Coordinates of N, CA and C and ligand atoms in Angstrom, one line a residue:
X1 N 17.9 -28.9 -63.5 CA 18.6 -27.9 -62.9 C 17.7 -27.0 -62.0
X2 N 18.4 -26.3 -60.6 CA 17.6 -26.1 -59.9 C 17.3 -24.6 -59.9
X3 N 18.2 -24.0 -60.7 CA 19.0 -22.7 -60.6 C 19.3 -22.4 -59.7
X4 N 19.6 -21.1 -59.0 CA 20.8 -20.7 -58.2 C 20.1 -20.5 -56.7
X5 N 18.7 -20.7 -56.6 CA 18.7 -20.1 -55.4 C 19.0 -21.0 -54.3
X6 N 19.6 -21.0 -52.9 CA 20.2 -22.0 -52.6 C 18.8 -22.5 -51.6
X7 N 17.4 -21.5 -51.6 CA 16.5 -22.4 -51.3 C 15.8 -23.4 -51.7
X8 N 16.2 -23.3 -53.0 CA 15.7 -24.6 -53.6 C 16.2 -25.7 -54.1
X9 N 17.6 -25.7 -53.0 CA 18.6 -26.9 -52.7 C 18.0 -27.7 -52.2
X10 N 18.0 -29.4 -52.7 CA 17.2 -30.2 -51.9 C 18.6 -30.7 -50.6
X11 N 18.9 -30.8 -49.4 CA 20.0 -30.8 -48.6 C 20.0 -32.7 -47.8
X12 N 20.9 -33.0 -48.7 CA 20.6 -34.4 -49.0 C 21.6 -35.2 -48.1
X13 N 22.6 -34.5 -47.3 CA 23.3 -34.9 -46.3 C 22.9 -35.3 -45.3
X14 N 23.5 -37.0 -44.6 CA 22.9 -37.3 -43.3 C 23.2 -36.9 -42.8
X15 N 22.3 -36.5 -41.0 CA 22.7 -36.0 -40.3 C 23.7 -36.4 -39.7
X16 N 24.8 -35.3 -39.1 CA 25.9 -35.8 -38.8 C 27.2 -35.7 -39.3
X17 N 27.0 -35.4 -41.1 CA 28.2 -35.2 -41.9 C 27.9 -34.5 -42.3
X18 N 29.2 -34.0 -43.2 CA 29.3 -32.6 -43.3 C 28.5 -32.8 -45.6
X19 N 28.8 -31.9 -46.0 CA 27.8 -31.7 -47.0 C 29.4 -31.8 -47.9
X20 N 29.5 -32.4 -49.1 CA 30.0 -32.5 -50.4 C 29.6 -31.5 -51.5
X21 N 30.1 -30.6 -51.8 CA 29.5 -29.9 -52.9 C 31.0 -29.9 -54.1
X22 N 30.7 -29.9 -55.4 CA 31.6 -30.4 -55.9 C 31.6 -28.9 -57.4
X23 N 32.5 -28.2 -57.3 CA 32.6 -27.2 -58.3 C 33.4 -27.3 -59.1
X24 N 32.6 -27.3 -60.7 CA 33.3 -27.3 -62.4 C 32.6 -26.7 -62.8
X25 N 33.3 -26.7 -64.0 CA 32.9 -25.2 -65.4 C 34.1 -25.9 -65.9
X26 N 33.8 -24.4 -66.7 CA 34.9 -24.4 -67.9 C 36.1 -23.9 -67.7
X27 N 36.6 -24.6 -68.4 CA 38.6 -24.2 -68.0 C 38.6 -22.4 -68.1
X28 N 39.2 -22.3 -67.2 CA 40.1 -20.5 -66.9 C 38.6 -19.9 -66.6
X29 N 37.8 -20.6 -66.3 CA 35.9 -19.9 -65.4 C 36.4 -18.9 -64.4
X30 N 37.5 -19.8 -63.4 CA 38.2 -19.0 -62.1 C 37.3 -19.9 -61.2
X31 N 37.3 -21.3 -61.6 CA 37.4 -22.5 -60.6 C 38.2 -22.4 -59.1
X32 N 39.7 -22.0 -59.6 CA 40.5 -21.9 -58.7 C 41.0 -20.4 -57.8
X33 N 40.4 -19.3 -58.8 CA 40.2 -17.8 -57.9 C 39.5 -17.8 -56.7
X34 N 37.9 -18.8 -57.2 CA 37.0 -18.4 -56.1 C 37.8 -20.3 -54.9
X35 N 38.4 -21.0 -55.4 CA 39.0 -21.7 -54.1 C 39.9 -21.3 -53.3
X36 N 40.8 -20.7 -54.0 CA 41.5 -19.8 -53.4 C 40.8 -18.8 -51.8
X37 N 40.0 -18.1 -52.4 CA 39.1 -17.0 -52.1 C 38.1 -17.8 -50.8
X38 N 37.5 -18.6 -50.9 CA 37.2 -19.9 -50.2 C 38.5 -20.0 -49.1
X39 N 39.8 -20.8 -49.5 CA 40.6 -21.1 -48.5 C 40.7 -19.8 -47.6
X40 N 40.8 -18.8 -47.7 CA 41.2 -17.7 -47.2 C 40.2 -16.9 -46.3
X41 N 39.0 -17.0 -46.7 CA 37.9 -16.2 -46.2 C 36.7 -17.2 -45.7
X42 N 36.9 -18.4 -45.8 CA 36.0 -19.4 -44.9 C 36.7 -20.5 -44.8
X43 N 37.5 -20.5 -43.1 CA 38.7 -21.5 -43.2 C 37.5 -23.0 -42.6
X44 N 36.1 -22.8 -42.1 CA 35.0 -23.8 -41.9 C 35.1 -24.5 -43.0
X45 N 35.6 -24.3 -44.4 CA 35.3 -25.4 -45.6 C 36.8 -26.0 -45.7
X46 N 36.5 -27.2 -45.6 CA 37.4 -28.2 -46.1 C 37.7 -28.3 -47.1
X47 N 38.8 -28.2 -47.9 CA 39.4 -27.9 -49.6 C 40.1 -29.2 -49.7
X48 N 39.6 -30.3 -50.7 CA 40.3 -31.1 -50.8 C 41.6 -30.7 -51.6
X49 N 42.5 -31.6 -51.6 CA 43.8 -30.7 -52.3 C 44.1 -32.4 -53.1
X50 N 43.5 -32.1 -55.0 CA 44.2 -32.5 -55.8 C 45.5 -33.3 -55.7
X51 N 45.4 -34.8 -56.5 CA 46.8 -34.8 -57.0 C 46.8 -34.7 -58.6
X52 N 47.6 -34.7 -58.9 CA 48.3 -34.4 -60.5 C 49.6 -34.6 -61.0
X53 N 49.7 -35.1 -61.8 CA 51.1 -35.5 -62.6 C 51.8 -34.5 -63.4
X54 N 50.6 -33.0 -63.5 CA 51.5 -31.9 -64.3 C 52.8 -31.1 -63.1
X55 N 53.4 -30.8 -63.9 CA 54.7 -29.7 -62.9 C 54.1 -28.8 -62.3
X56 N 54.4 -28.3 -61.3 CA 54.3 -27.3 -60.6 C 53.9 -25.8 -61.7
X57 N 53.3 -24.9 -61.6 CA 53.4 -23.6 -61.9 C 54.2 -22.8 -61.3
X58 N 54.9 -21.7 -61.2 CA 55.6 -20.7 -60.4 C 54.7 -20.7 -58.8
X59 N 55.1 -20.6 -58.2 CA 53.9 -20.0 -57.1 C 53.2 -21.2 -56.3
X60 N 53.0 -22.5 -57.3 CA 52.5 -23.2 -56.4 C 53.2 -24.1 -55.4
X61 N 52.6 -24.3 -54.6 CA 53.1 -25.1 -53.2 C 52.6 -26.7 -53.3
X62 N 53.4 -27.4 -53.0 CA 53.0 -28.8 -52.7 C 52.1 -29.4 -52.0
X63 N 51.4 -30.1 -52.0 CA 50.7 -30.5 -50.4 C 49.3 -28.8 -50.6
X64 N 49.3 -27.9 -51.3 CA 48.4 -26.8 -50.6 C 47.5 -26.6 -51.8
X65 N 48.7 -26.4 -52.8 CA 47.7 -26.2 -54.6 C 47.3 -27.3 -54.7
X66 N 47.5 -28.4 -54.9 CA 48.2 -29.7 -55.5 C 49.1 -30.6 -54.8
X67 N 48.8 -31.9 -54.9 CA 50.1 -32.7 -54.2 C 50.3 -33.1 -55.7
X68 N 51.9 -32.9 -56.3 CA 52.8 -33.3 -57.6 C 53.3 -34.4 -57.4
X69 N 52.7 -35.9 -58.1 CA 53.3 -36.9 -57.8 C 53.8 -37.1 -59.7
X70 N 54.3 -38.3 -59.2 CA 54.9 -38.9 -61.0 C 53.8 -40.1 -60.9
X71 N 54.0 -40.1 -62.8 CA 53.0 -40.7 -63.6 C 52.6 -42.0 -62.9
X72 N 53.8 -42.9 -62.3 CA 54.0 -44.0 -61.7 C 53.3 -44.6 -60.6
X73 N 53.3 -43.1 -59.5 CA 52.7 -43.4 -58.0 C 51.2 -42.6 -58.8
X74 N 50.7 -42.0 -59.2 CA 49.5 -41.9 -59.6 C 49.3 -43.3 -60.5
X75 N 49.2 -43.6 -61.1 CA 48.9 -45.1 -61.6 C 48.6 -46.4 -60.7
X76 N 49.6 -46.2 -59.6 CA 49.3 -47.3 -58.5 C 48.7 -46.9 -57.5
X77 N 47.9 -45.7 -57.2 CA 47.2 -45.4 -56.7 C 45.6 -45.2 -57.0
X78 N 45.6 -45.3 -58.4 CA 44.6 -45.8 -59.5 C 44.3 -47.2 -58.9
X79 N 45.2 -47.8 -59.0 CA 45.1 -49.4 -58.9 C 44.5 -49.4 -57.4
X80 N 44.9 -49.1 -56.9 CA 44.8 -49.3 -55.2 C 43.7 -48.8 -54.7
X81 N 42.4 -47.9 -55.6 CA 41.8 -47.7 -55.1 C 41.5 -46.0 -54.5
X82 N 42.6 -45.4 -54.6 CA 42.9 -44.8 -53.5 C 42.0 -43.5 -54.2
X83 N 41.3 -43.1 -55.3 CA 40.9 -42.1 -55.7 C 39.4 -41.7 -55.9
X84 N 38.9 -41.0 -55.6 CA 37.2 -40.9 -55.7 C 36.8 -40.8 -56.8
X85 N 37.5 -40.1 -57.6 CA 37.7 -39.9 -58.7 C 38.8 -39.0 -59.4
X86 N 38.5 -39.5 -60.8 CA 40.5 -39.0 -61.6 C 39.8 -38.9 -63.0
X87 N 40.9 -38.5 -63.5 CA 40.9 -37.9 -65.0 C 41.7 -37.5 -66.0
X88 N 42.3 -37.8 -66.8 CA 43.0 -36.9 -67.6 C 42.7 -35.6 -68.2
X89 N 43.1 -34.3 -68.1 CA 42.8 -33.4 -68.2 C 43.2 -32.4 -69.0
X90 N 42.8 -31.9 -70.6 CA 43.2 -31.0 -71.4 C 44.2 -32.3 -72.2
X91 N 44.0 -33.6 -72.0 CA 44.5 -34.9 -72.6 C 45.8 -34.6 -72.5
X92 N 46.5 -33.8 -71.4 CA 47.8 -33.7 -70.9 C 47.9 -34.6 -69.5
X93 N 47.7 -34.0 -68.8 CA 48.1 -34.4 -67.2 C 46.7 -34.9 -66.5
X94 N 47.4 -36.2 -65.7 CA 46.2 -36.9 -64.6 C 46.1 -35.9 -63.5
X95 N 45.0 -35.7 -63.2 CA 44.4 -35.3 -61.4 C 43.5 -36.0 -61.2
X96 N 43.4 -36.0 -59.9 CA 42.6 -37.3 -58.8 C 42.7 -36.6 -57.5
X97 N 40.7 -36.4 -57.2 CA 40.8 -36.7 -55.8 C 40.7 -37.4 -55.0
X98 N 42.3 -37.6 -53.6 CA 42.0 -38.8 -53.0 C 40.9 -38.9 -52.1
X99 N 40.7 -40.4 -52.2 CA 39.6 -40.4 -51.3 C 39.3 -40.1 -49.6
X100 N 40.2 -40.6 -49.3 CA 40.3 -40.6 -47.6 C 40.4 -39.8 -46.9
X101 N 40.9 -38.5 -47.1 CA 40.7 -37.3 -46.8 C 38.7 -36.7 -47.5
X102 N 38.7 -37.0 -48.0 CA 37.7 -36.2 -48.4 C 36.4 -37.1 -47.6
X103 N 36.3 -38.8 -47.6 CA 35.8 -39.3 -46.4 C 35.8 -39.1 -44.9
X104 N 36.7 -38.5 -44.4 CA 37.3 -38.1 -43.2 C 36.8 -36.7 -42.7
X105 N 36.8 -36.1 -43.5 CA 36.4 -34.8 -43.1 C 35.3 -34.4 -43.2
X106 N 33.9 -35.3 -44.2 CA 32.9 -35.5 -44.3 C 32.3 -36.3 -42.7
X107 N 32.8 -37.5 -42.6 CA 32.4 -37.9 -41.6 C 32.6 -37.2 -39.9
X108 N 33.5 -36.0 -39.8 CA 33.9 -35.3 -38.9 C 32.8 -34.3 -38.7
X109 N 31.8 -34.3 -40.3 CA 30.8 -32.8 -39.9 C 31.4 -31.8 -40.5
X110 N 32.4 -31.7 -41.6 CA 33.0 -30.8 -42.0 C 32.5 -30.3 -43.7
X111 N 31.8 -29.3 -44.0 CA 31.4 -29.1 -45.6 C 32.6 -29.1 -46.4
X112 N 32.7 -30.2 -47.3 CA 34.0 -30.3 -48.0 C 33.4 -30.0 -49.7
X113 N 34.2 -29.3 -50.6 CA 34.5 -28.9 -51.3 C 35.4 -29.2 -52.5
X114 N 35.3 -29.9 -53.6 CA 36.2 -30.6 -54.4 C 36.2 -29.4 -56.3
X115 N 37.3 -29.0 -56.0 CA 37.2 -28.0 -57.4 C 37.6 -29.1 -58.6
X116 N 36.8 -29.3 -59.0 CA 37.8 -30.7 -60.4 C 36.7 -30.4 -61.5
X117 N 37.3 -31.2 -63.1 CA 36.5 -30.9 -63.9 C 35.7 -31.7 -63.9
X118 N 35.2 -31.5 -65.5 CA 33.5 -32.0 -65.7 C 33.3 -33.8 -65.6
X119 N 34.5 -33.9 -65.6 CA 34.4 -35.7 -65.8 C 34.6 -36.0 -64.8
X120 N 36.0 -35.6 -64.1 CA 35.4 -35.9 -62.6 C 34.2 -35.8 -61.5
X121 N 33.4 -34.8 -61.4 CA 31.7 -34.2 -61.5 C 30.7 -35.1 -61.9
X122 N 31.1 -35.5 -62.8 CA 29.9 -37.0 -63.5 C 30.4 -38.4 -62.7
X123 N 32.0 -38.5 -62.8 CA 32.1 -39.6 -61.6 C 31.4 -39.6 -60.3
X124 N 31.8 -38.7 -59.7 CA 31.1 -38.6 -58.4 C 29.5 -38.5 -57.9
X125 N 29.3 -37.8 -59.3 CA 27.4 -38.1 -59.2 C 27.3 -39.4 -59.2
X126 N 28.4 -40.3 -59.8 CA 28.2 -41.7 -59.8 C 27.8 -42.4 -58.2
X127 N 29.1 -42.0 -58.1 CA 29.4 -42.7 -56.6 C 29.2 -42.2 -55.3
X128 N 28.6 -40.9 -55.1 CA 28.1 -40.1 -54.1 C 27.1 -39.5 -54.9
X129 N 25.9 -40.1 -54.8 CA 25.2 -39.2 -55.8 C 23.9 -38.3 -54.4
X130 N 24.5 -38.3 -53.1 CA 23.9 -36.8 -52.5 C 24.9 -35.8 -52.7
X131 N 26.0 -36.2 -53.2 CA 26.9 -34.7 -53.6 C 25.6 -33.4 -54.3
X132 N 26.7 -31.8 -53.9 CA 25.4 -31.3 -54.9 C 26.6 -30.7 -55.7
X133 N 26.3 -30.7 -57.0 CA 27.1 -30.1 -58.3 C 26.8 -28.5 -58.8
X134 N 27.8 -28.4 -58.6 CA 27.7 -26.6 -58.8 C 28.6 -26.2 -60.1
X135 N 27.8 -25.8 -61.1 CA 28.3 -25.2 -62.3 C 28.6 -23.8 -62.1
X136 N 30.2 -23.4 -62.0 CA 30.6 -22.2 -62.4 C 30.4 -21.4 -63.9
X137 N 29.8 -20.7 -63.7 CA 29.8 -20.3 -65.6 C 30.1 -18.5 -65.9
X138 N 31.5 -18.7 -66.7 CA 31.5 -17.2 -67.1 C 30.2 -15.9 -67.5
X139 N 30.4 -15.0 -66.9 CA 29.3 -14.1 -67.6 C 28.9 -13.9 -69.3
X140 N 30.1 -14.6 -69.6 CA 29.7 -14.5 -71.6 C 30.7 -15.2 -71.5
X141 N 30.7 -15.5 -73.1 CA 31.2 -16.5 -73.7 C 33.1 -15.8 -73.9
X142 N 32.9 -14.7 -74.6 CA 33.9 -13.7 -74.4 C 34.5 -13.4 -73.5
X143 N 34.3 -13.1 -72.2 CA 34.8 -12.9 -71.1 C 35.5 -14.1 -70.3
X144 N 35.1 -15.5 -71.1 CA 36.3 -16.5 -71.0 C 36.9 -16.7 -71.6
X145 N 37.3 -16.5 -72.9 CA 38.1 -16.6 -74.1 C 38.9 -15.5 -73.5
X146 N 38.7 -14.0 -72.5 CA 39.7 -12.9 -72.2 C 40.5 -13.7 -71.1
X147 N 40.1 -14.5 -70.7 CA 40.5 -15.0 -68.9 C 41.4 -15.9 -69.4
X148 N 41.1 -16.8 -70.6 CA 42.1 -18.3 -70.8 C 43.2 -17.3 -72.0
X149 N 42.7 -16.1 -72.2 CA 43.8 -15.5 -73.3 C 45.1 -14.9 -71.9
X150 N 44.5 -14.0 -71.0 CA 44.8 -13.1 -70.2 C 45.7 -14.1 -69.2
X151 N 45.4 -14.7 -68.8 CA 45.7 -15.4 -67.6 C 47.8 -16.1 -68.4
X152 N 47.8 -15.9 -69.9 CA 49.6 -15.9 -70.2 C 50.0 -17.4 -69.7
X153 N 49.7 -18.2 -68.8 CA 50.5 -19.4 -68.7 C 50.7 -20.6 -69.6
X154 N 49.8 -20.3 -70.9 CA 49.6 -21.4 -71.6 C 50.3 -20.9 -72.8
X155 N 50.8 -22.3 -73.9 CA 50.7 -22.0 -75.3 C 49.7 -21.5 -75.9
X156 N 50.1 -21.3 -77.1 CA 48.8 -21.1 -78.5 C 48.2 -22.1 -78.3
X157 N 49.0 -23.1 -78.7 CA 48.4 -24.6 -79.3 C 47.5 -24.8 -78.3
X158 N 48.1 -24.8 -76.4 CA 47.5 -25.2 -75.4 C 45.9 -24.5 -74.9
X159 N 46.5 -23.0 -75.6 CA 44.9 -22.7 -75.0 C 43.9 -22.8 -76.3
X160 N 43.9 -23.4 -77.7 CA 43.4 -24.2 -78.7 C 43.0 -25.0 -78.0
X161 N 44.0 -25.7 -77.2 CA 42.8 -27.3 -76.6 C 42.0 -26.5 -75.6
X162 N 42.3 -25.9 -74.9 CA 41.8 -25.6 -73.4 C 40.3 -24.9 -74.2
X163 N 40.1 -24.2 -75.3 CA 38.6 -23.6 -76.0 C 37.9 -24.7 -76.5
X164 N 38.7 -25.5 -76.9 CA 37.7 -26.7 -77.4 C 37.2 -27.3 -75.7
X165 N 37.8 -27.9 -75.5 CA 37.6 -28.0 -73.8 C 36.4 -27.5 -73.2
X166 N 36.4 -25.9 -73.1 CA 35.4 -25.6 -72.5 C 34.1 -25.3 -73.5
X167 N 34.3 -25.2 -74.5 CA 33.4 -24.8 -75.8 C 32.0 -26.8 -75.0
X168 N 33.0 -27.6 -74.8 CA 32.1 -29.1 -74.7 C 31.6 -28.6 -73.0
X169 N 32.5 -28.7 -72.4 CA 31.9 -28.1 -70.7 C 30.6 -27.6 -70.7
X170 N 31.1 -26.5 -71.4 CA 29.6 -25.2 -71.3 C 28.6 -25.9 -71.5
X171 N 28.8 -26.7 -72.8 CA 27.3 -27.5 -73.2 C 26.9 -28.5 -71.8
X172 N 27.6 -28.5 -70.9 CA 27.0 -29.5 -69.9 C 26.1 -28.7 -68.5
X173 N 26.2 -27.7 -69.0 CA 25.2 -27.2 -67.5 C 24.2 -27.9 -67.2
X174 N 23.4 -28.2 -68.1 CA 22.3 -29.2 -67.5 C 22.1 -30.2 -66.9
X175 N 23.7 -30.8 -66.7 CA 23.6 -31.7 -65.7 C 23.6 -31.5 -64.2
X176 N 23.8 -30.0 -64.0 CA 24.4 -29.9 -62.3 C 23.3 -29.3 -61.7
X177 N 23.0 -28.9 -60.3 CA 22.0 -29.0 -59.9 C 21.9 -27.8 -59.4
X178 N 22.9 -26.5 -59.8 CA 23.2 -25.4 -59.1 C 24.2 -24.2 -60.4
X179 N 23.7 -23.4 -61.0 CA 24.9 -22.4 -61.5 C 25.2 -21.3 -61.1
X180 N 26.5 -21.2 -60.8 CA 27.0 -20.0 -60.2 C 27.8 -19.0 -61.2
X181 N 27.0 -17.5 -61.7 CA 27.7 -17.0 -62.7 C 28.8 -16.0 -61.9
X182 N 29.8 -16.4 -62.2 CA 31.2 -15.8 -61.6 C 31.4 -14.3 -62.2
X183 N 30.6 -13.6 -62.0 CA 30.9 -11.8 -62.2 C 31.7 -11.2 -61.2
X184 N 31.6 -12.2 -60.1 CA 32.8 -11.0 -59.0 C 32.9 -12.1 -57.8
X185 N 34.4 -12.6 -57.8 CA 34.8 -13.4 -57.1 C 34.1 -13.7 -55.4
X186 N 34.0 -12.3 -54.7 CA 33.8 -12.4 -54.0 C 32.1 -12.6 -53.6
X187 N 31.2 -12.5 -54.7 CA 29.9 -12.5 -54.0 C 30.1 -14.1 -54.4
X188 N 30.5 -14.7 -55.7 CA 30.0 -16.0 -56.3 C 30.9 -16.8 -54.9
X189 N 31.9 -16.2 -54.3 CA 32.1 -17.6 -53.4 C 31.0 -17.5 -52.1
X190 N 31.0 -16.4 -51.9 CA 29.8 -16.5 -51.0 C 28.5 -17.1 -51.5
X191 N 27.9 -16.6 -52.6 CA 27.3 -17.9 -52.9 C 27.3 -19.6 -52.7
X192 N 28.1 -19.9 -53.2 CA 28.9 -21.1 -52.7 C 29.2 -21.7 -51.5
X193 N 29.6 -20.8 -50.6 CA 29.5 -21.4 -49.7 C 28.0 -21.5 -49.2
X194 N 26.9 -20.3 -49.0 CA 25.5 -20.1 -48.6 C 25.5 -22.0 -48.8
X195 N 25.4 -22.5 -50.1 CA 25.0 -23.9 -50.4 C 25.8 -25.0 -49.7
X196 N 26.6 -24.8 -48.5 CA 26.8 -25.6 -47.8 C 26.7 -26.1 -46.3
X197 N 25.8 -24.8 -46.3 CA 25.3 -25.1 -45.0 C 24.8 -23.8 -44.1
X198 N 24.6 -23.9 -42.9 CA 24.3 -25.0 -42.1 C 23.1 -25.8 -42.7
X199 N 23.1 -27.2 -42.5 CA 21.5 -27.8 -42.9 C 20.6 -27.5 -42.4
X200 N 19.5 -27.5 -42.6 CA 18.0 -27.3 -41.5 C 18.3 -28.4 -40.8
X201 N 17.6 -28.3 -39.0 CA 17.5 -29.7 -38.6 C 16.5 -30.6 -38.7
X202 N 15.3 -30.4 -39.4 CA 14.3 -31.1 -39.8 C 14.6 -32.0 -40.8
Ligands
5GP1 P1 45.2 -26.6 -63.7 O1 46.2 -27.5 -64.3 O2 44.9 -25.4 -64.5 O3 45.4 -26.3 -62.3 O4 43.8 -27.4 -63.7 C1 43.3 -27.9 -64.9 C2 41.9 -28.5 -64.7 O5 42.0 -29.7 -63.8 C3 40.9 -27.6 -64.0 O6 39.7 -27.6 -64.7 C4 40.7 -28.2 -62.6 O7 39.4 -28.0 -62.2 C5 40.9 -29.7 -63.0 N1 41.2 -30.5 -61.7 C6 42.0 -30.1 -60.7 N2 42.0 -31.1 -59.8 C7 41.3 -32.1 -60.2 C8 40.9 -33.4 -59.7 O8 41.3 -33.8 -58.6 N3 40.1 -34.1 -60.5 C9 39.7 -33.7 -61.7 N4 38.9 -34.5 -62.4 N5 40.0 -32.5 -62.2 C10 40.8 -31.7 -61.5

């Protein structure tokens, strides 16, 4: 691990394409605060947009949070190829990002951006392994257990899995090559972006 400073990013993208950086942590970190925060305040990053088999939440949009498909067409799109990588998640619902958008907009020159968890993260080191992996990590241990208590969308039982979940996550920082500790939405996405560019031209 490189820690956080983004000079001592090694910047592994060919010239010409845009840079992959790929953000996980632990469930209710606020993965999706600072993407949000991202979409809105640096419309230069390409946000790939998830598919998933779970329902909609209140609020979200098709096609912008999430594309909601059924178990069925995610499955044959497994088959087909069509995902960079996928996952079952919270051993409830599949998400997958597709691939061809996120090849497309790399090859356009565009810094693209993939929020997914930790398994999908290890896939992609697989198969893009200039991607750079950026560990989101709560300020304390406590201050995530208030976020996945506070945040009300989940069961008992559900946010029981969702701690076991991130209790294994956390133990993975050592794999990523970047951590960003999320104390305040707005510097950590700035952070975040800083790590996408522009490249040096040398
Ligand atoms: P939620 O259901 O709360 O929106 O997301 C649950 C988890 O799924 C989050 O940790 C999120 O990062 C992860 N996730 C979202 N999209 C993807 C994806 O395309 N691939 C993988 N592997 N995980 C994803």
């Amino acid at each position: 691990m490189s820690g956080a400073d983004p000079q001592s990013v090694p910047i592994a993208s060919p010239e010409g394409t845009g840079r992959l950086v790929v953000l996980a942590g632990p469930t209710a970190v606020g993965k999706g605060t600072i993407a949000a925060y991202i979409r809105t305040h640096f419309p230069q990053v390409w946000l790939s947009v998830s598919m998933t088999t779970r329902p909609p939440r209140p609020g979200e949009v098709d096609g912008v949070h999430y594309i909601f498909v059924a178990e069925e067409e995610f499955d044959r799109l497994i088959a087909a190829g069509e995902f960079l990588e996928y996952a079952v998640v919270h051993g409830r619902a599949k998400y997958g990002t597709p691939r061809g958008p996120v090849e497309r907009a790399l090859a356009a020159g565009h810094p693209a951006l993939l929020e997914i968890d930790l398994q999908g993260a290890r896939q992609v080191r697989e198969s893009m392994p200039e991607a750079l992996l950026v560990f989101l990590a709560p300020p304390s241990w406590d201050e995530l257990v208030d976020r996945l208590v506070g945040r009300g969308t989940e069961t008992q039982e559900e946010r029981t899995v969702r701690l076991h979940t991130a209790t294994r996550e956390l133990e993975a920082v050592d794999e990523f090559d970047v951590v960003i500790i999320n104390d305040d939405v707005r510097r950590a996405s700035e952070q975040l972006v800083s790590l996408m560019g522009p490249r040096p031209s040398a």
